mmCIF file of C-alpha atoms in Angstrom:
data_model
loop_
_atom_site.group_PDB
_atom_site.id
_atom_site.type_symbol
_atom_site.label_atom_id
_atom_site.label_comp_id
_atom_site.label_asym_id
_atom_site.label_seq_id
_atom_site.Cartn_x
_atom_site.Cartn_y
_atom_site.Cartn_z
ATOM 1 C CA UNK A 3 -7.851 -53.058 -37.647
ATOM 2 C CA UNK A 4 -9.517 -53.994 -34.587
ATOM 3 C CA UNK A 5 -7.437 -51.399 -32.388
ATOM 4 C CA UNK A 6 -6.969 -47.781 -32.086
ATOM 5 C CA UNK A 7 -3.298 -46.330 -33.191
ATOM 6 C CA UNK A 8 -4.772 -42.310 -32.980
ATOM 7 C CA UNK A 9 -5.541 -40.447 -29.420
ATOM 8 C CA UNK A 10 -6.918 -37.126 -29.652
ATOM 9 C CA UNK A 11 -6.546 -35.718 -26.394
ATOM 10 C CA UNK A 12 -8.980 -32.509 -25.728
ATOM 11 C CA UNK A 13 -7.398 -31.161 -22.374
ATOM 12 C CA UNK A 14 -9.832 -28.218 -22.544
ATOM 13 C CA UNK A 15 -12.448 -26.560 -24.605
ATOM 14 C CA UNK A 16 -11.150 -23.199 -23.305
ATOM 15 C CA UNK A 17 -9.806 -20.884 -25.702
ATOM 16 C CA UNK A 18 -8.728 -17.236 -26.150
ATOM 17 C CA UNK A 19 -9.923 -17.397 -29.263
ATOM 18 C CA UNK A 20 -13.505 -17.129 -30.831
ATOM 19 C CA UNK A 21 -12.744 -18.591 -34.063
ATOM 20 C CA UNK A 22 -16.556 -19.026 -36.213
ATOM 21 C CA UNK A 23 -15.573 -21.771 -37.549
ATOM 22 C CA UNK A 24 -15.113 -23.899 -34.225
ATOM 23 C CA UNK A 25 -16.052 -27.616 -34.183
ATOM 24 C CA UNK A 26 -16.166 -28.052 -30.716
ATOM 25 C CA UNK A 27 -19.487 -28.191 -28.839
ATOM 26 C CA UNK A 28 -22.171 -25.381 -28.233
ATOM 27 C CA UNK A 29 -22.548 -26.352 -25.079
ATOM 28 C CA UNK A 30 -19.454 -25.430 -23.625
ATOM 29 C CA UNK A 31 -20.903 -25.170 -20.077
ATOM 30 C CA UNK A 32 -20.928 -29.090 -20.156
ATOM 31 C CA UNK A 33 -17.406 -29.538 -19.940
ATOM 32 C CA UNK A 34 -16.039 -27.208 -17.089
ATOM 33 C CA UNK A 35 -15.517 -29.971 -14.862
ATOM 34 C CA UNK A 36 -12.231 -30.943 -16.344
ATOM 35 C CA UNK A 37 -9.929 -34.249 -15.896
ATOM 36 C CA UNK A 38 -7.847 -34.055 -13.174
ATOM 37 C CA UNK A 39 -3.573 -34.758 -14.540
ATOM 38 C CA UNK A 40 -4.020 -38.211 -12.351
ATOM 39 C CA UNK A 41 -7.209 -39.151 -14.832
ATOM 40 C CA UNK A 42 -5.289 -38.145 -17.522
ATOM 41 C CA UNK A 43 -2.044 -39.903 -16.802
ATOM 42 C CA UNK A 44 -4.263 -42.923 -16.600
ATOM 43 C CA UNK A 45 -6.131 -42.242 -19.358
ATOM 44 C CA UNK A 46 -2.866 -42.430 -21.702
ATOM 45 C CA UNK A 47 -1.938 -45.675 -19.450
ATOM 46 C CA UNK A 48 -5.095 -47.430 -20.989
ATOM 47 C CA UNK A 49 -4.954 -46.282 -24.625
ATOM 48 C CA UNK A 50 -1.400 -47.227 -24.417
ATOM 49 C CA UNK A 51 -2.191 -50.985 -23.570
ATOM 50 C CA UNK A 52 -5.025 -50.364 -26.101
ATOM 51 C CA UNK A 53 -2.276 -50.024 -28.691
ATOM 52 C CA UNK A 54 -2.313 -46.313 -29.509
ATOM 53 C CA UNK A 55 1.044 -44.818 -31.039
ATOM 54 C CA UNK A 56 0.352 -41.500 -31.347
ATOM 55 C CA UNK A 57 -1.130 -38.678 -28.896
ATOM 56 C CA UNK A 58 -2.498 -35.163 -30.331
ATOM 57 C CA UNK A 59 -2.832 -33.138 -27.376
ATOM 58 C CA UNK A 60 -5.558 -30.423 -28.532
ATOM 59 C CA UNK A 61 -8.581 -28.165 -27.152
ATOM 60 C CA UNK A 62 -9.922 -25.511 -27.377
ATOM 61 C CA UNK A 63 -6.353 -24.636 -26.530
ATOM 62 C CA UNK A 64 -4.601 -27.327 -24.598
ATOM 63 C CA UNK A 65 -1.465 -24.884 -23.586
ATOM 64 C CA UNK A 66 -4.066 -23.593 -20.863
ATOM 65 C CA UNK A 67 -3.763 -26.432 -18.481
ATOM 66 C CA UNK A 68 -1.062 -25.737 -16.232
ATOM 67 C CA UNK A 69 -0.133 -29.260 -16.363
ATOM 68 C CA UNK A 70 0.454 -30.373 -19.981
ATOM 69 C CA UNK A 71 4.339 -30.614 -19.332
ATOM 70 C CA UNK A 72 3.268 -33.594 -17.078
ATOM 71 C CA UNK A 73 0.714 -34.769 -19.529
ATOM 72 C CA UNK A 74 3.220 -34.669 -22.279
ATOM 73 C CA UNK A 75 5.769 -36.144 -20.435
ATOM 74 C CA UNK A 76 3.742 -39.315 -19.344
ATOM 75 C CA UNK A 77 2.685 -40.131 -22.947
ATOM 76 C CA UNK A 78 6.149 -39.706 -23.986
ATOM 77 C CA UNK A 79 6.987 -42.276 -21.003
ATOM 78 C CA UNK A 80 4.584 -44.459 -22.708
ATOM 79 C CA UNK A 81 5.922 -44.465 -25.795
ATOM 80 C CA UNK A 82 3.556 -42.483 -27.451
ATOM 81 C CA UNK A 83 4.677 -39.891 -29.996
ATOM 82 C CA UNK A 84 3.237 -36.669 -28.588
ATOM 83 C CA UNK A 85 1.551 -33.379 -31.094
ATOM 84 C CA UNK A 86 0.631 -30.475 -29.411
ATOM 85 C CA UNK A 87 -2.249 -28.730 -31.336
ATOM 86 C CA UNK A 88 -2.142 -25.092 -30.623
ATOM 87 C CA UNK A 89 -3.298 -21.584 -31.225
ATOM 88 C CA UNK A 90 0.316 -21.087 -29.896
ATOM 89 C CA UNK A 91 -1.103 -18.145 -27.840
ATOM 90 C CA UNK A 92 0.944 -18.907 -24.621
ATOM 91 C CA UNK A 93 3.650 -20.299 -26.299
ATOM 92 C CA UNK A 94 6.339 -18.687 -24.533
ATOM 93 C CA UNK A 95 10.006 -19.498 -24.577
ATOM 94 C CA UNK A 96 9.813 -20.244 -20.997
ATOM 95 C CA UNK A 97 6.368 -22.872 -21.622
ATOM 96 C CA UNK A 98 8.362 -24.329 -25.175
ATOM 97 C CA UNK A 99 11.524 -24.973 -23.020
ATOM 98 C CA UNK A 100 9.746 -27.172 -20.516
ATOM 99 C CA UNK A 101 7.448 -28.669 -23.070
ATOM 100 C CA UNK A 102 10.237 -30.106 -25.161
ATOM 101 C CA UNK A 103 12.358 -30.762 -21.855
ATOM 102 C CA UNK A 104 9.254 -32.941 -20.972
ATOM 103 C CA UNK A 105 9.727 -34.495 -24.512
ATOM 104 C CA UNK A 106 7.361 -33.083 -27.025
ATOM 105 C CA UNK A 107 7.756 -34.568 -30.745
ATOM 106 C CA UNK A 108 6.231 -32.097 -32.935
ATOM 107 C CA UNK A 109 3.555 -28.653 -32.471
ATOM 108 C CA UNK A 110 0.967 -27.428 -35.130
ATOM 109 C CA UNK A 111 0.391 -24.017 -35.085
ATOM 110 C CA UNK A 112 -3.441 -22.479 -36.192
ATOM 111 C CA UNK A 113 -3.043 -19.804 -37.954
ATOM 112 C CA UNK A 114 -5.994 -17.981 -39.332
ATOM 113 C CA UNK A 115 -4.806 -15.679 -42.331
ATOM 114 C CA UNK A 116 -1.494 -14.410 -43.896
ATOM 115 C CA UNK A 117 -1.630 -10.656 -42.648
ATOM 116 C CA UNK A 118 -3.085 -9.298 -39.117
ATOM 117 C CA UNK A 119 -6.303 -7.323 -39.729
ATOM 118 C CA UNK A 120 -8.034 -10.800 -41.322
ATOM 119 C CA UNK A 121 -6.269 -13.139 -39.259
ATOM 120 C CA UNK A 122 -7.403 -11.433 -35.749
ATOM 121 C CA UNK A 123 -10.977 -10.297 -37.260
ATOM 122 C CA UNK A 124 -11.174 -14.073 -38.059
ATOM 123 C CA UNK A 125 -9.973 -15.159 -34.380
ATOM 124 C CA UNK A 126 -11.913 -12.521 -32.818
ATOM 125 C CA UNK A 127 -8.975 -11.604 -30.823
ATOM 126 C CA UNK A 128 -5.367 -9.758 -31.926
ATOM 127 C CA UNK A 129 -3.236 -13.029 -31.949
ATOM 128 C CA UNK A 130 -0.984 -13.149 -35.458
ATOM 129 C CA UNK A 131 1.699 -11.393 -34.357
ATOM 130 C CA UNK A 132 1.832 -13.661 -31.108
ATOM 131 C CA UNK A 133 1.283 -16.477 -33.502
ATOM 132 C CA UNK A 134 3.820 -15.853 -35.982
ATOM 133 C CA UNK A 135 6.281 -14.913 -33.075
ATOM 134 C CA UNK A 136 5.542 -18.501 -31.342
ATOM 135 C CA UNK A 137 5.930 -20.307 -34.898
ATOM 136 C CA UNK A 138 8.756 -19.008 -34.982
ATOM 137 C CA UNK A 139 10.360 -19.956 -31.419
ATOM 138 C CA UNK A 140 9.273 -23.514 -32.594
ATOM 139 C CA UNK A 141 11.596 -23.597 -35.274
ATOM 140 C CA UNK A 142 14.602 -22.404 -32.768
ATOM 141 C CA UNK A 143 13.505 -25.538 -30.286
ATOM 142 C CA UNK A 144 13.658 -27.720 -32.893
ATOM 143 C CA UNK A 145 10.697 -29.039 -33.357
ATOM 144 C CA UNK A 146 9.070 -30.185 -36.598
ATOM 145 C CA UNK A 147 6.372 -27.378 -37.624
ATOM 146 C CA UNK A 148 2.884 -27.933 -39.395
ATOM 147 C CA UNK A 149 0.997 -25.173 -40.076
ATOM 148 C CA UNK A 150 -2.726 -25.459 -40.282
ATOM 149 C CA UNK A 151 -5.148 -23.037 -41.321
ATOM 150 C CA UNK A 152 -8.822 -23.755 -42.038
ATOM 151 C CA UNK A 153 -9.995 -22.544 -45.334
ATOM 152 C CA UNK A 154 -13.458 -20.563 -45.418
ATOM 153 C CA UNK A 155 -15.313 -18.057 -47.513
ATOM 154 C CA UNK A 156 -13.369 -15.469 -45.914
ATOM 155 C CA UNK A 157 -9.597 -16.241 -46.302
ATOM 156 C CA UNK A 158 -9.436 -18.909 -49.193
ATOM 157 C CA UNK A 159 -8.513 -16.170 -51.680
ATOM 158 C CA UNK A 160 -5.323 -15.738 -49.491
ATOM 159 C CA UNK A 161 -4.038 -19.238 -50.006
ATOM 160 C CA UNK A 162 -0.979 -18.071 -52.089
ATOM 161 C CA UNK A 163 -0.011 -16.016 -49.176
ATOM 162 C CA UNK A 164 -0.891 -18.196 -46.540
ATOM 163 C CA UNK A 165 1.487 -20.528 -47.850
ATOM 164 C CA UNK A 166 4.296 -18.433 -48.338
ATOM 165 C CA UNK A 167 4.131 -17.331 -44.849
ATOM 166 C CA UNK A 168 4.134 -21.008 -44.087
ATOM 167 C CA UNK A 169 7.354 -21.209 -46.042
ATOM 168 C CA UNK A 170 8.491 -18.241 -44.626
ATOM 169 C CA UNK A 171 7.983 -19.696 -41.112
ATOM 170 C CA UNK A 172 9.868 -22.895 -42.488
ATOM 171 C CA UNK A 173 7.210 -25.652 -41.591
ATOM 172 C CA UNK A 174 7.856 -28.601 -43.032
ATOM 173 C CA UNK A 175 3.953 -29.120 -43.457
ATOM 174 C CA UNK A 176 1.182 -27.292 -44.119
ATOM 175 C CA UNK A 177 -2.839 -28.129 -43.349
ATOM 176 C CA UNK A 178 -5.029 -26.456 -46.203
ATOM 177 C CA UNK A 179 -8.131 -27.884 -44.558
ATOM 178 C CA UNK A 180 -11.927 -26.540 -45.932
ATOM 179 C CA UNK A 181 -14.317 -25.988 -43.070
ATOM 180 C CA UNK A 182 -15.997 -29.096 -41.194
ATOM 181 C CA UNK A 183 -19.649 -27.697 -40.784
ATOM 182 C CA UNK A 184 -20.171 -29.006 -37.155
ATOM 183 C CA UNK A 185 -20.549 -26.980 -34.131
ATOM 184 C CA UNK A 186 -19.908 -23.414 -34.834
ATOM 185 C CA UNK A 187 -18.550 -24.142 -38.073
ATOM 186 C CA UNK A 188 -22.356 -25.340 -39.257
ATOM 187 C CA UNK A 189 -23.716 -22.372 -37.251
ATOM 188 C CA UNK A 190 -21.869 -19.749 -39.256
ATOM 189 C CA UNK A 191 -21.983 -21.927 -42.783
ATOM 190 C CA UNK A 192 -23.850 -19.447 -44.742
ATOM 191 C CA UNK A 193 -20.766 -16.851 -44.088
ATOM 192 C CA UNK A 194 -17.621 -19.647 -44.079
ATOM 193 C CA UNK A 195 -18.885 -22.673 -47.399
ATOM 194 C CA UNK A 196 -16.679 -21.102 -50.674
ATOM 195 C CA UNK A 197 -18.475 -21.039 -54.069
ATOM 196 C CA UNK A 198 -17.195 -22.916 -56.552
ATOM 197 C CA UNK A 199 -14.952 -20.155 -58.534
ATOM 198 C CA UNK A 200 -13.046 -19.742 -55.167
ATOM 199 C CA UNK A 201 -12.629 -23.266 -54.775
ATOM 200 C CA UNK A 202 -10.825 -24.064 -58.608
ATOM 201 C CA UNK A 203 -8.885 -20.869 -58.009
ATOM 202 C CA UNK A 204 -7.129 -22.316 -54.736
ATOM 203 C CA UNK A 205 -6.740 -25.857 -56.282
ATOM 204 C CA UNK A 206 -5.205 -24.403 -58.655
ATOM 205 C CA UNK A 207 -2.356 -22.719 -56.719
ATOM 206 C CA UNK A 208 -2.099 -25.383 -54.388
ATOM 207 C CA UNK A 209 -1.693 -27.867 -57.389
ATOM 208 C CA UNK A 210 1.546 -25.326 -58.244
ATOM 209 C CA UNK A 211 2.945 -25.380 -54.781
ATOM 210 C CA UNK A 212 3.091 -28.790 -54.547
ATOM 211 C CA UNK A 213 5.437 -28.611 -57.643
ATOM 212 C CA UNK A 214 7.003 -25.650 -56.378
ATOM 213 C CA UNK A 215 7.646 -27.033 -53.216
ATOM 214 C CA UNK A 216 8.076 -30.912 -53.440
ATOM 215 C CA UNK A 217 10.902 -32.341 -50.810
ATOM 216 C CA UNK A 218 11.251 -29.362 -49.300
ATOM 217 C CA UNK A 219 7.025 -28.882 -47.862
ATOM 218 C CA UNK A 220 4.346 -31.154 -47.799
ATOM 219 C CA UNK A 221 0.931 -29.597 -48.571
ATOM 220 C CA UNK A 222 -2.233 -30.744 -47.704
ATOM 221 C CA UNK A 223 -5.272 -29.770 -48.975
ATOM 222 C CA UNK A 224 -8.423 -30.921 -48.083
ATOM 223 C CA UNK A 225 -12.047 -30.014 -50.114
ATOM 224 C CA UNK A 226 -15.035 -29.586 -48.729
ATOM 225 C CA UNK A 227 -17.302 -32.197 -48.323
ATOM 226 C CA UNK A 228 -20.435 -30.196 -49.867
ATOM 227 C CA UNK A 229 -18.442 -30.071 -53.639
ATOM 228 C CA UNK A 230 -18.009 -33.986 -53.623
ATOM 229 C CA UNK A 231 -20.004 -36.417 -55.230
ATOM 230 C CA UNK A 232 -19.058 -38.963 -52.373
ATOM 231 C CA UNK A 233 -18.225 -38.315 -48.826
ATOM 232 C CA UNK A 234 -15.244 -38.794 -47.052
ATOM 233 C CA UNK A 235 -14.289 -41.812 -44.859
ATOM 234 C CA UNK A 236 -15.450 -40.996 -41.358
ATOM 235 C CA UNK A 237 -12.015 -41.157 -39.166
ATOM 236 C CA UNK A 238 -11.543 -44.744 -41.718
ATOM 237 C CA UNK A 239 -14.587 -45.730 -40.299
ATOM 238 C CA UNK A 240 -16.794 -45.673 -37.061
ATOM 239 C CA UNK A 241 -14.765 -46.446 -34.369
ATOM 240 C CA UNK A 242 -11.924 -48.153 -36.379
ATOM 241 C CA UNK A 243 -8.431 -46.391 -35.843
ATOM 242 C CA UNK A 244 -8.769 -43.806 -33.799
ATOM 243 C CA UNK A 245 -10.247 -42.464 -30.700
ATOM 244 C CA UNK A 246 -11.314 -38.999 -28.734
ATOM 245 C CA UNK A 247 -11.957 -38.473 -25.150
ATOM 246 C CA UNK A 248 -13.405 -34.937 -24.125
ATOM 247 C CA UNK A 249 -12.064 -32.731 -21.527
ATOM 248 C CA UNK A 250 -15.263 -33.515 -19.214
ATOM 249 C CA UNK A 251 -13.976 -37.459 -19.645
ATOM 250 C CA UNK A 252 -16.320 -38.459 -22.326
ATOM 251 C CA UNK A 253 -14.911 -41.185 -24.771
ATOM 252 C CA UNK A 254 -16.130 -40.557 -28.115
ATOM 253 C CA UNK A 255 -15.398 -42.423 -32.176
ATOM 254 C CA UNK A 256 -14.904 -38.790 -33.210
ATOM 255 C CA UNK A 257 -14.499 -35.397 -31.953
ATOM 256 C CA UNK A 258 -18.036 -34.507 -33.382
ATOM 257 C CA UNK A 259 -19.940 -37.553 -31.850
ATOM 258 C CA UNK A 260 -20.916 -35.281 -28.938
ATOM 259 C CA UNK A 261 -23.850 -34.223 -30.652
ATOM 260 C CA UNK A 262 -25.183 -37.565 -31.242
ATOM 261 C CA UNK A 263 -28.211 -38.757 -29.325
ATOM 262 C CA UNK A 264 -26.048 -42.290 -28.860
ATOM 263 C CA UNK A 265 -25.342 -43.190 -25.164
ATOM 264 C CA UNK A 266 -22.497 -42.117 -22.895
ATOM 265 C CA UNK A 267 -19.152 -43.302 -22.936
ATOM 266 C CA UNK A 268 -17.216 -41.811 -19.850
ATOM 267 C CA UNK A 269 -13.641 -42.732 -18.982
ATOM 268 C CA UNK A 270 -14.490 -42.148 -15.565
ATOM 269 C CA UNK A 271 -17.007 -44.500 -15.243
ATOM 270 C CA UNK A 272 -15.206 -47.470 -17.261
ATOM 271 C CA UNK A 273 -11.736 -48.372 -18.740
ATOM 272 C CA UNK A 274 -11.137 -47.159 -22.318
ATOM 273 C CA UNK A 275 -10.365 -51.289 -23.166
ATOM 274 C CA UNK A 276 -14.376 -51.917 -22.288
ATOM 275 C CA UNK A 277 -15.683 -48.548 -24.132
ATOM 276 C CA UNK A 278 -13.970 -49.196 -26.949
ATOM 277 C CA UNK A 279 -14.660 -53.207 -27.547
ATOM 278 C CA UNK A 280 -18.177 -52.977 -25.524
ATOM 279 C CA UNK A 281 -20.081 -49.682 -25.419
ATOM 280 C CA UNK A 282 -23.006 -48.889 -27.429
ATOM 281 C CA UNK A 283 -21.766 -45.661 -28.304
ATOM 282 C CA UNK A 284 -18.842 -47.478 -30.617
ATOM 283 C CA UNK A 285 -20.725 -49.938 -31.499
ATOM 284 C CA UNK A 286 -23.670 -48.099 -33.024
ATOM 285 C CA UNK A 287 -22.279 -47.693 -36.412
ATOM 286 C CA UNK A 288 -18.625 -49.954 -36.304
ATOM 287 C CA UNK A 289 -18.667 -52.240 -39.838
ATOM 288 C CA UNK A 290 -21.480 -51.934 -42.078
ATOM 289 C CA UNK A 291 -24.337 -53.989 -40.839
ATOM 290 C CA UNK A 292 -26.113 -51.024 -39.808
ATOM 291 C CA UNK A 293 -26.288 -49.273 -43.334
ATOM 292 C CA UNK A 294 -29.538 -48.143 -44.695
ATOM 293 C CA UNK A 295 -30.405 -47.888 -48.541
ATOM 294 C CA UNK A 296 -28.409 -46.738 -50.712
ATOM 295 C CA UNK A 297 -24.971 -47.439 -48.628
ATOM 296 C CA UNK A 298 -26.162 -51.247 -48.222
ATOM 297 C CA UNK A 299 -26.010 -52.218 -51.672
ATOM 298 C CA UNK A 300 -23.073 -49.419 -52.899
ATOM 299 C CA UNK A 301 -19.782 -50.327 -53.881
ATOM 300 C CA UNK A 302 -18.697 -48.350 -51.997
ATOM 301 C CA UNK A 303 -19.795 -49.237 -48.260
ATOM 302 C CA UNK A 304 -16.772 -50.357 -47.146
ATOM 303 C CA UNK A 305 -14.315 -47.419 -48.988
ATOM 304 C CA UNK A 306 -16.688 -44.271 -47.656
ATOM 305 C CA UNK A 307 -18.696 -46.366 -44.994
ATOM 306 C CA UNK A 308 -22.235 -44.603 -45.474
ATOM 307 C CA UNK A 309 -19.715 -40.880 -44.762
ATOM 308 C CA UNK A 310 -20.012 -38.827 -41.606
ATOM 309 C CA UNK A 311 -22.675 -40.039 -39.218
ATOM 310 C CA UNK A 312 -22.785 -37.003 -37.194
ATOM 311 C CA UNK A 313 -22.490 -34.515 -40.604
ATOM 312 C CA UNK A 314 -26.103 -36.985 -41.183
ATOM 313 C CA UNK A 315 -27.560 -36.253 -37.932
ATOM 314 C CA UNK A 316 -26.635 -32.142 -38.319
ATOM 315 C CA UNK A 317 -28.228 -32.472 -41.357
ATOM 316 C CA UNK A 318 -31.284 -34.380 -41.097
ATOM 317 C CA UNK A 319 -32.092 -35.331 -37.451
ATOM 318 C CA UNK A 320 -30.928 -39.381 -37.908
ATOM 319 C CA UNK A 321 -27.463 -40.594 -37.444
ATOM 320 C CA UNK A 322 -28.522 -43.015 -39.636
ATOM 321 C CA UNK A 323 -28.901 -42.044 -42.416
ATOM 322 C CA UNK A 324 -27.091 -41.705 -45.575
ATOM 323 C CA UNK A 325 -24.591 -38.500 -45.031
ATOM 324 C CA UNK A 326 -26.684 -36.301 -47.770
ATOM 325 C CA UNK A 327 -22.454 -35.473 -48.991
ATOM 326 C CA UNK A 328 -23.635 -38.031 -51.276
ATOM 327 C CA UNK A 329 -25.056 -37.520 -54.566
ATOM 328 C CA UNK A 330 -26.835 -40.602 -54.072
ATOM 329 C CA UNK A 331 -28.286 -40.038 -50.637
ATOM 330 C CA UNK A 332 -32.364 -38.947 -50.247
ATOM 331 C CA UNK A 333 -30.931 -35.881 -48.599
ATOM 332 C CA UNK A 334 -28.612 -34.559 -50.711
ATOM 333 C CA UNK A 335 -30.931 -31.824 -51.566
ATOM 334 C CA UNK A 336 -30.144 -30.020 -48.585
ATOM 335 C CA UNK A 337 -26.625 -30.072 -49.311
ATOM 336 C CA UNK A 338 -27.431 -28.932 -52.914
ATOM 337 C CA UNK A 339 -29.295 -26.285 -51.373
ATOM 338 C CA UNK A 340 -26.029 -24.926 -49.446
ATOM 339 C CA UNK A 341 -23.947 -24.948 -52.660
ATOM 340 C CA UNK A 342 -26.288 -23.489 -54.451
ATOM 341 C CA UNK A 343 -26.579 -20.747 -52.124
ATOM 342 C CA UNK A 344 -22.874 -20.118 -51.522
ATOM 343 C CA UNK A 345 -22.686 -19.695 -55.438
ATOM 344 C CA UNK A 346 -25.324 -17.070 -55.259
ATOM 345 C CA UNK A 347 -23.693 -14.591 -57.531
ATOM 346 C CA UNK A 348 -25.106 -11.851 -55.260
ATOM 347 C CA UNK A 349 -23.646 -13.300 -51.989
ATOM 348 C CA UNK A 350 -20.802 -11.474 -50.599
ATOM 349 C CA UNK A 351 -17.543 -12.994 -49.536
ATOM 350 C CA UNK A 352 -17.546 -10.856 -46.332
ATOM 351 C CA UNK A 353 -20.695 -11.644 -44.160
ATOM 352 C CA UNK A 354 -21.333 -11.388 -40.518
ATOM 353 C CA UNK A 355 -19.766 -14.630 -38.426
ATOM 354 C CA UNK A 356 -20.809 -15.777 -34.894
ATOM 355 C CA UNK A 357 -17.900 -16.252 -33.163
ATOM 356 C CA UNK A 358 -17.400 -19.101 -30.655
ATOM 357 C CA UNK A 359 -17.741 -17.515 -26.956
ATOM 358 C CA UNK A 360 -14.454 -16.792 -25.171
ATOM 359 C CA UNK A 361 -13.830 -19.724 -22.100
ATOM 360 C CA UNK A 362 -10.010 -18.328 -21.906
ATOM 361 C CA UNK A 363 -9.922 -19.017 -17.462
#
């Protein structure tokens, strides 16, 4: 595939919530200056001719620009099928009616635990009920519902709840996806990276749901990284389907790629036809003639292509190299290390989090 079908749109890194487990950037100070709805309407223009299909319209929490009726309803213009990604917290019936007048296709709600004290110590704000109560106005508009909730330490042990709230909440899909250690997520991944026995116990309801539940809820669930022997595909490969830009403009293979020492790719500087056939930045690791030892000779180069390059740069300094994921990779020590740790039989399941700084203005 030589074109991108995937836009994930990041209106805004501003969030009422202070989740520990955020991906987005530490530097959140870098992206105040925000697109303007005109750079954005053109933005969608481009990836359209581009050949994207589909638009995820995310954050921080996108439902705090005043103007994502107008975003939605210019991607919809174009075409594009259109997934709000939301905290809901805002959702109002008021803000739903005009999103799905503007022609919204389909909202996935975060939600961070099955009952309110965990779920608002984990958001670092009181937010289930408003959650739960927004979930459930989605359903009355008619929209298709996914629930996602990101697995940790913390809340895995809940996953037999969680998903009979989801059920409850009728969502016809439901997100069981382990922590991504980037951002604040690898900040706080002594406190958030399950041990093993909590890991086989939630496989093994989830493996039972999926029985339980087939035809009527689909139910993904996604493992860590750190408990594979082989990472997963990065986004199918560097700069091969799909596409980010940032709310500051910045065009990026990923939504992690910030962090990269690569150079910038700004959609206010150039079109998002040149960045994505021309610019260093998706060039740096597209195909596999950049692979070091082991990935060049593997099997499996062109199945896991050489894993995350910014989980290898996190981890050991070089985008490079090998993403130490793999059991095979020079650095997979330091991954070993992690597990090891987070199967400490003396750790506790509750320890202290960081949580993300509020940017809710």
């Amino acid at each position: 595939m030589d074109k991108p079908f995937g836009l994930l749109a990041e209106l805004t890194y501003r969030c009422p919530l202070s989740c520990a487990y955020c991906s987005n950037p530490l530097n959140l100070s870098d992206y105040t200056d925000e697109l303007s709805t005109e750079q954005w309407q053109r933005v969608l223009a481009e990836a359209q001719e581009l050949g994207v299909l589909q638009c995820h319209l995310s954050g921080g929490e996108p439902l705090l620009r005043r103007d994502l009726a107008r975003i939605v309803a210019t991607a919809g213009e174009l075409g594009m099928y259109t997934n709000l990604v939301t905290s809901a917290i805002g959702l109002s019936r008021r803000r739903a009616e005009e999103l799905r007048a503007a022609g919204l296709d389909h909202v996935q709600v975060s939600i961070q635990a099955d009952e309110p004290a965990l779920s608002d110590r984990i958001a670092c704000t009181p937010s289930f009920e408003r959650k739960i109560e927004a979930a459930r106005t989605v359903k009355e508009m008619g929209w298709p519902l996914t629930v996602n909730v990101v697995l940790h330490r913390q809340n895995i042990d809940r996953v037999a709840a969680i998903l009979q709230l989801a059920e409850e909440l009728g969502a016809g899909r439901v997100e069981l996806a382990n922590t991504q250690y980037y951002g604040w997520g690898l900040r706080n991944r002594g406190a958030l990276l399950p041990s093993r026995a909590q890991l086989d116990r939630a496989e093994a309801v989830v493996r039972a749901a999926r029985e339980r539940l087939a035809g009527r809820m689909d139910v993904l669930y996604v493992l860590p990284d750190y408990y594979s022997r082989y990472p997963k595909p990065c986004m199918g490969g560097w700069a091969a389907r799909q596409l980010t830009v940032t709310p500051n403009g910045d065009a990026l293979p990923c939504p992690a790629a910030q962090a990269l020492p690569l150079p910038r790719a700004s959609v206010r500087e150039d079109s998002l036809s040149r960045i994505w056939a021309e610019s260093p930045l998706f060039q740096s690791f597209r195909g596999t003639d950049w692979m070091p030892d082991p990935c060049r000779g593997c099997d499996r180069r062109e199945i896991d292509f050489g894993g995350c390059r910014c989980q290898a740069f996190q981890l050991t300094g070089d985008a490079a190299r090998t993403d130490p994921v793999c059991h095979l990779s020079p650095d997979h020590g330091i991954v070993a290390d992690a597990v090891r740790a987070a199967n400490d039989e003396q750790r506790s399941t509750d320890l202290l989090l960081v949580p993300r700084p509020h940017r809710a203005r």
